[in-house]
CSV table of C-alpha atoms in Angstrom, one decimal:
chain,number,residue,atom,x,y,z
A,1,UNK,CA,21.6,51.3,4.7
A,2,UNK,CA,19.3,48.3,4.0
A,3,UNK,CA,20.9,44.9,4.1
A,4,UNK,CA,19.8,41.3,3.3
A,5,UNK,CA,21.6,40.0,6.3
A,6,UNK,CA,19.8,38.9,9.5
A,7,UNK,CA,20.2,41.0,12.6
A,8,UNK,CA,21.6,39.1,15.6
A,9,UNK,CA,18.2,39.2,17.4
A,10,UNK,CA,16.4,37.9,14.3
A,11,UNK,CA,18.9,35.2,13.8
A,12,UNK,CA,18.7,34.0,17.4
A,13,UNK,CA,14.9,34.0,17.2
A,14,UNK,CA,14.9,32.1,13.9
A,15,UNK,CA,17.3,29.4,15.2
A,16,UNK,CA,15.3,29.0,18.3
A,17,UNK,CA,12.2,28.2,16.3
A,18,UNK,CA,14.0,25.8,13.9
A,19,UNK,CA,14.0,22.8,16.2
A,20,UNK,CA,10.3,23.2,16.9
A,21,UNK,CA,9.6,23.5,13.2
A,22,UNK,CA,11.6,20.4,12.4
A,23,UNK,CA,9.7,18.5,15.1
A,24,UNK,CA,6.4,19.7,13.7
A,25,UNK,CA,7.3,18.7,10.2
A,26,UNK,CA,8.4,15.3,11.4
A,27,UNK,CA,5.2,14.9,13.3
A,28,UNK,CA,3.2,15.7,10.2
A,29,UNK,CA,5.0,13.0,8.1
A,30,UNK,CA,3.0,9.8,8.0
A,31,UNK,CA,5.3,6.7,7.4
A,32,UNK,CA,4.5,4.7,4.3
A,33,UNK,CA,4.5,0.9,4.4
A,34,UNK,CA,3.5,-2.0,2.2
A,35,UNK,CA,0.8,-4.6,2.8
A,36,UNK,CA,2.7,-7.7,2.1
A,37,UNK,CA,-0.2,-9.3,0.3
A,38,UNK,CA,0.9,-7.1,-2.6
A,39,UNK,CA,4.0,-9.3,-3.0
A,40,UNK,CA,2.4,-12.6,-1.7
A,41,UNK,CA,4.0,-14.9,-4.3
A,42,UNK,CA,7.5,-13.6,-3.6
A,43,UNK,CA,6.9,-13.7,0.2
A,44,UNK,CA,5.8,-17.3,0.0
A,45,UNK,CA,9.0,-18.3,-1.9
A,46,UNK,CA,11.5,-16.2,0.1
A,47,UNK,CA,10.2,-14.3,3.1
A,48,UNK,CA,13.5,-12.7,4.1
A,49,UNK,CA,14.6,-11.9,0.6
A,50,UNK,CA,11.2,-10.2,-0.1
A,51,UNK,CA,11.4,-8.1,3.1
A,52,UNK,CA,15.0,-7.1,2.1
A,53,UNK,CA,13.7,-6.0,-1.4
A,54,UNK,CA,10.8,-4.0,0.2
A,55,UNK,CA,13.1,-2.2,2.5
A,56,UNK,CA,15.5,-1.5,-0.4
A,57,UNK,CA,12.6,0.2,-2.3
A,58,UNK,CA,12.4,2.8,0.5
A,59,UNK,CA,9.3,1.5,2.4
A,60,UNK,CA,9.4,2.4,6.1
A,61,UNK,CA,7.2,-0.4,7.3
A,62,UNK,CA,5.0,-3.3,6.4
A,63,UNK,CA,2.0,-5.3,7.3
A,64,UNK,CA,2.2,-9.0,7.3
A,65,UNK,CA,-0.9,-10.9,6.3
A,66,UNK,CA,-2.4,-14.1,7.6
A,67,UNK,CA,0.3,-16.7,6.5
A,68,UNK,CA,2.8,-15.2,9.0
A,69,UNK,CA,0.9,-17.3,11.6
A,70,UNK,CA,2.2,-20.4,9.9
A,71,UNK,CA,5.8,-19.5,10.7
A,72,UNK,CA,7.6,-21.1,13.6
A,73,UNK,CA,8.5,-19.0,16.6
A,74,UNK,CA,12.1,-19.2,15.5
A,75,UNK,CA,11.2,-17.8,12.1
A,76,UNK,CA,9.4,-14.9,13.7
A,77,UNK,CA,12.4,-14.1,15.8
A,78,UNK,CA,14.6,-14.3,12.7
A,79,UNK,CA,12.3,-11.9,10.8
A,80,UNK,CA,12.3,-9.4,13.6
A,81,UNK,CA,16.1,-9.5,13.7
A,82,UNK,CA,16.2,-8.9,9.9
A,83,UNK,CA,13.8,-6.0,10.1
A,84,UNK,CA,15.8,-4.4,12.9
A,85,UNK,CA,18.9,-4.7,10.8
A,86,UNK,CA,17.2,-3.2,7.7
A,87,UNK,CA,15.5,-0.4,9.7
A,88,UNK,CA,12.0,-1.4,8.7
A,89,UNK,CA,9.1,-1.9,11.1
A,90,UNK,CA,6.0,-4.1,11.3
A,91,UNK,CA,3.2,-1.6,11.8
A,92,UNK,CA,0.5,-4.2,12.0
A,93,UNK,CA,-0.7,-7.7,11.0
A,94,UNK,CA,-3.7,-9.0,9.2
A,95,UNK,CA,-5.5,-11.9,10.9
A,96,UNK,CA,-8.6,-14.0,10.2
A,97,UNK,CA,-11.5,-13.7,12.6
A,98,UNK,CA,-10.6,-17.1,14.0
A,99,UNK,CA,-7.5,-15.6,15.7
A,100,UNK,CA,-9.5,-13.2,17.7
A,101,UNK,CA,-11.1,-15.9,19.8
A,102,UNK,CA,-10.0,-16.9,23.3
A,103,UNK,CA,-8.7,-20.4,22.2
A,104,UNK,CA,-6.5,-19.1,19.4
A,105,UNK,CA,-5.6,-15.5,20.1
A,106,UNK,CA,-2.5,-16.3,22.1
A,107,UNK,CA,-0.4,-17.4,19.2
A,108,UNK,CA,-1.2,-14.2,17.3
A,109,UNK,CA,-0.4,-12.1,20.4
A,110,UNK,CA,2.9,-13.8,20.9
A,111,UNK,CA,4.0,-13.3,17.3
A,112,UNK,CA,2.8,-9.7,17.2
A,113,UNK,CA,4.8,-9.0,20.3
A,114,UNK,CA,8.0,-10.4,18.8
A,115,UNK,CA,7.4,-8.5,15.5
A,116,UNK,CA,6.9,-5.2,17.3
A,117,UNK,CA,3.5,-4.7,15.8
A,118,UNK,CA,1.2,-2.0,17.0
A,119,UNK,CA,-2.1,-3.4,15.8
A,120,UNK,CA,-3.7,-6.8,15.3
A,121,UNK,CA,-6.2,-6.2,12.6
A,122,UNK,CA,-9.2,-8.5,11.8
A,123,UNK,CA,-8.7,-8.7,8.1
A,124,UNK,CA,-12.0,-10.5,7.3
A,125,UNK,CA,-15.0,-11.9,9.1
A,126,UNK,CA,-17.9,-14.2,8.4
A,127,UNK,CA,-20.9,-12.5,10.1
A,128,UNK,CA,-24.2,-14.2,10.6
A,129,UNK,CA,-27.3,-13.0,8.7
A,130,UNK,CA,-28.5,-9.4,9.0
A,131,UNK,CA,-27.3,-6.6,11.0
A,132,UNK,CA,-27.3,-8.7,14.2
A,133,UNK,CA,-24.5,-10.8,12.6
A,134,UNK,CA,-22.4,-7.6,12.3
A,135,UNK,CA,-23.2,-6.6,15.9
A,136,UNK,CA,-21.7,-10.0,17.0
A,137,UNK,CA,-18.5,-9.2,15.1
A,138,UNK,CA,-18.3,-5.9,16.9
A,139,UNK,CA,-18.8,-7.7,20.3
A,140,UNK,CA,-16.0,-10.1,19.4
A,141,UNK,CA,-13.7,-7.2,18.5
A,142,UNK,CA,-14.5,-5.5,21.8
A,143,UNK,CA,-13.7,-8.6,23.9
A,144,UNK,CA,-10.4,-9.1,22.0
A,145,UNK,CA,-9.5,-5.4,22.3
A,146,UNK,CA,-9.8,-5.6,26.1
A,147,UNK,CA,-7.4,-8.5,26.1
A,148,UNK,CA,-4.9,-6.9,23.7
A,149,UNK,CA,-4.9,-3.5,25.4
A,150,UNK,CA,-3.9,-5.1,28.7
A,151,UNK,CA,-0.6,-6.2,27.1
A,152,UNK,CA,0.2,-3.2,25.0
A,153,UNK,CA,-1.5,-4.2,21.7
A,154,UNK,CA,-4.5,-2.7,19.9
A,155,UNK,CA,-7.2,-4.2,17.8
A,156,UNK,CA,-8.3,-3.1,14.3
A,157,UNK,CA,-10.8,-4.0,11.6
A,158,UNK,CA,-10.2,-3.9,7.9
A,159,UNK,CA,-13.1,-3.4,5.5
A,160,UNK,CA,-13.8,-5.0,2.1
A,161,UNK,CA,-16.8,-4.5,-0.1
A,162,UNK,CA,-19.3,-6.1,2.2
A,163,UNK,CA,-18.9,-3.7,5.0
A,164,UNK,CA,-19.9,-0.8,2.7
A,165,UNK,CA,-22.7,-2.7,1.0
A,166,UNK,CA,-26.1,-1.8,2.7
A,167,UNK,CA,-28.0,-4.5,4.7
A,168,UNK,CA,-31.6,-3.4,5.3
A,169,UNK,CA,-30.6,0.1,4.4
A,170,UNK,CA,-27.6,0.3,6.7
A,171,UNK,CA,-24.0,-0.2,5.8
A,172,UNK,CA,-22.4,-2.8,8.1
A,173,UNK,CA,-19.3,-0.6,8.6
A,174,UNK,CA,-21.6,1.9,10.4
A,175,UNK,CA,-22.6,-0.8,12.8
A,176,UNK,CA,-19.0,-1.7,13.4
A,177,UNK,CA,-18.1,1.9,14.1
A,178,UNK,CA,-21.0,2.5,16.4
A,179,UNK,CA,-20.8,-0.8,18.4
A,180,UNK,CA,-17.0,-1.0,18.9
A,181,UNK,CA,-14.7,0.8,21.3
A,182,UNK,CA,-13.1,4.0,20.0
A,183,UNK,CA,-9.7,2.4,20.7
A,184,UNK,CA,-10.4,-0.1,17.9
A,185,UNK,CA,-8.9,1.2,14.6
A,186,UNK,CA,-11.1,1.2,11.5
A,187,UNK,CA,-8.5,0.5,8.9
A,188,UNK,CA,-9.9,1.9,5.6
A,189,UNK,CA,-9.4,0.0,2.4
A,190,UNK,CA,-9.8,2.9,-0.1
A,191,UNK,CA,-10.3,0.8,-3.2
A,192,UNK,CA,-13.1,-1.4,-1.9
A,193,UNK,CA,-14.8,1.7,-0.4
A,194,UNK,CA,-14.7,3.3,-3.9
A,195,UNK,CA,-15.9,0.2,-5.7
A,196,UNK,CA,-19.1,0.2,-3.6
A,197,UNK,CA,-19.8,3.8,-4.5
A,198,UNK,CA,-19.0,5.2,-1.0
A,199,UNK,CA,-17.0,8.3,-0.4
A,200,UNK,CA,-13.7,7.7,1.5
A,201,UNK,CA,-13.3,11.3,2.6
A,202,UNK,CA,-16.9,11.5,4.0
A,203,UNK,CA,-16.3,8.2,5.9
A,204,UNK,CA,-13.0,9.5,7.4
A,205,UNK,CA,-14.6,12.8,8.4
A,206,UNK,CA,-17.6,10.9,10.0
A,207,UNK,CA,-15.1,8.9,12.2
A,208,UNK,CA,-12.5,11.3,13.6
A,209,UNK,CA,-9.5,9.7,15.2
A,210,UNK,CA,-10.5,6.1,14.2
A,211,UNK,CA,-9.0,5.8,10.7
A,212,UNK,CA,-5.5,5.3,12.0
A,213,UNK,CA,-4.2,3.5,9.0
A,214,UNK,CA,-5.3,3.1,5.4
A,215,UNK,CA,-4.7,0.7,2.5
A,216,UNK,CA,-3.9,2.9,-0.4
A,217,UNK,CA,-5.5,0.6,-2.9
A,218,UNK,CA,-6.4,2.2,-6.2
A,219,UNK,CA,-9.5,1.4,-8.2
A,220,UNK,CA,-10.8,2.2,-11.7
A,221,UNK,CA,-14.4,1.7,-13.0
A,222,UNK,CA,-13.0,1.0,-16.5
A,223,UNK,CA,-13.8,-2.5,-17.7
A,224,UNK,CA,-11.0,-4.9,-17.2
A,225,UNK,CA,-9.1,-2.6,-14.9
A,226,UNK,CA,-10.7,-2.5,-11.4
A,227,UNK,CA,-8.0,-3.0,-8.8
A,228,UNK,CA,-5.2,-3.8,-11.3
A,229,UNK,CA,-4.3,-0.1,-11.9
A,230,UNK,CA,-1.2,1.3,-10.1
A,231,UNK,CA,-1.4,3.9,-7.4
A,232,UNK,CA,-2.4,7.2,-9.1
A,233,UNK,CA,-3.9,5.6,-12.2
A,234,UNK,CA,-7.4,5.2,-10.9
A,235,UNK,CA,-10.2,7.5,-9.6
A,236,UNK,CA,-9.1,7.9,-6.0
A,237,UNK,CA,-8.7,11.6,-4.9
A,238,UNK,CA,-5.5,10.9,-3.0
A,239,UNK,CA,-4.9,14.5,-2.1
A,240,UNK,CA,-8.3,14.8,-0.4
A,241,UNK,CA,-8.2,11.3,1.1
A,242,UNK,CA,-4.8,11.6,2.6
A,243,UNK,CA,-5.4,15.2,3.9
A,244,UNK,CA,-8.6,14.0,5.6
A,245,UNK,CA,-6.7,11.0,7.1
A,246,UNK,CA,-4.0,13.2,8.5
A,247,UNK,CA,-6.2,16.1,9.7
A,248,UNK,CA,-9.3,14.2,10.9
A,249,UNK,CA,-8.8,10.5,10.8
A,250,UNK,CA,-5.8,10.3,13.2
A,251,UNK,CA,-3.7,8.4,10.6
A,252,UNK,CA,-0.5,6.9,12.1
A,253,UNK,CA,0.7,5.1,8.9
A,254,UNK,CA,-0.3,4.4,5.3
A,255,UNK,CA,0.0,1.1,3.4
A,256,UNK,CA,0.3,0.6,-0.3
A,257,UNK,CA,-1.7,-2.4,-1.4
A,258,UNK,CA,-2.0,-4.0,-4.8
A,259,UNK,CA,-4.0,-7.0,-5.8
A,260,UNK,CA,-2.0,-7.3,-9.0
A,261,UNK,CA,-1.1,-5.2,-12.0
A,262,UNK,CA,0.5,-5.5,-15.5
A,263,UNK,CA,3.9,-5.7,-13.8
A,264,UNK,CA,5.5,-8.3,-11.6
A,265,UNK,CA,4.6,-8.0,-7.9
A,266,UNK,CA,7.9,-6.4,-6.7
A,267,UNK,CA,8.1,-4.0,-9.6
A,268,UNK,CA,4.5,-3.1,-8.9
A,269,UNK,CA,5.3,-2.3,-5.3
A,270,UNK,CA,8.3,-0.2,-6.4
A,271,UNK,CA,6.3,1.8,-9.0
A,272,UNK,CA,3.5,2.6,-6.6
A,273,UNK,CA,6.0,3.9,-4.0
A,274,UNK,CA,7.7,6.0,-6.6
A,275,UNK,CA,4.5,7.6,-7.7
A,276,UNK,CA,3.5,8.2,-4.0
A,277,UNK,CA,6.8,10.0,-3.4
A,278,UNK,CA,6.6,11.9,-6.7
A,279,UNK,CA,3.2,13.3,-5.6
A,280,UNK,CA,4.8,14.7,-2.5
A,281,UNK,CA,2.7,12.7,0.0
């Protein structure tokens, strides 16, 4: 007689596979964080209260931007204790080019160690003229990366529009990718990539293993909208972008970023995360 119940052998085989399946599913899940520039006004007024609010929304991690370097060492220790208590992590930090130089890098290193950051990301740069200026930025990144890697940190670079805007027929981001060590993360800002007319998926696929984090910034070509649209309201093909990031880019974490919207900053961050979750990412 046929039955819907499992045989003992089938049951044992199934249960033996389950732990592996759970581990595989967990490995495929990319944690979602918030670039704290998104809530910059709140962060400036109340750093700890803002981090509490971000954790309460359900974000798993965050990325502090440049003003964290104005904190005192005691404030950095207090922030790490708060994050530990909330169960939220600092995935990375954004730093100006000036903090990648030998005479200033130590402060950033010390703060990143305390915060538990994985990556020190160069968030902006001021290259000299032409492609040679970008090559010097790449050289600066390589030197800093050697120093960071000796103590367990990694370097990264974050693009804006200029990196995807051709100079003498070449996009500077291609120079940075070619001239920097493969250990240096190329953190992709999706919105600015789209705004320049570049294809985020094509860029990810052209640089396997190097797009280890992304700023999930939305963008719309509609007049008056630009970066002010919420996650999911613009033209980004998030399914294609995130699939490429996971399968090819080597993504370790994603970061929601908003430059501003029709809602207050904290509400904006919450709405973007809700949409991200609702889409099943």
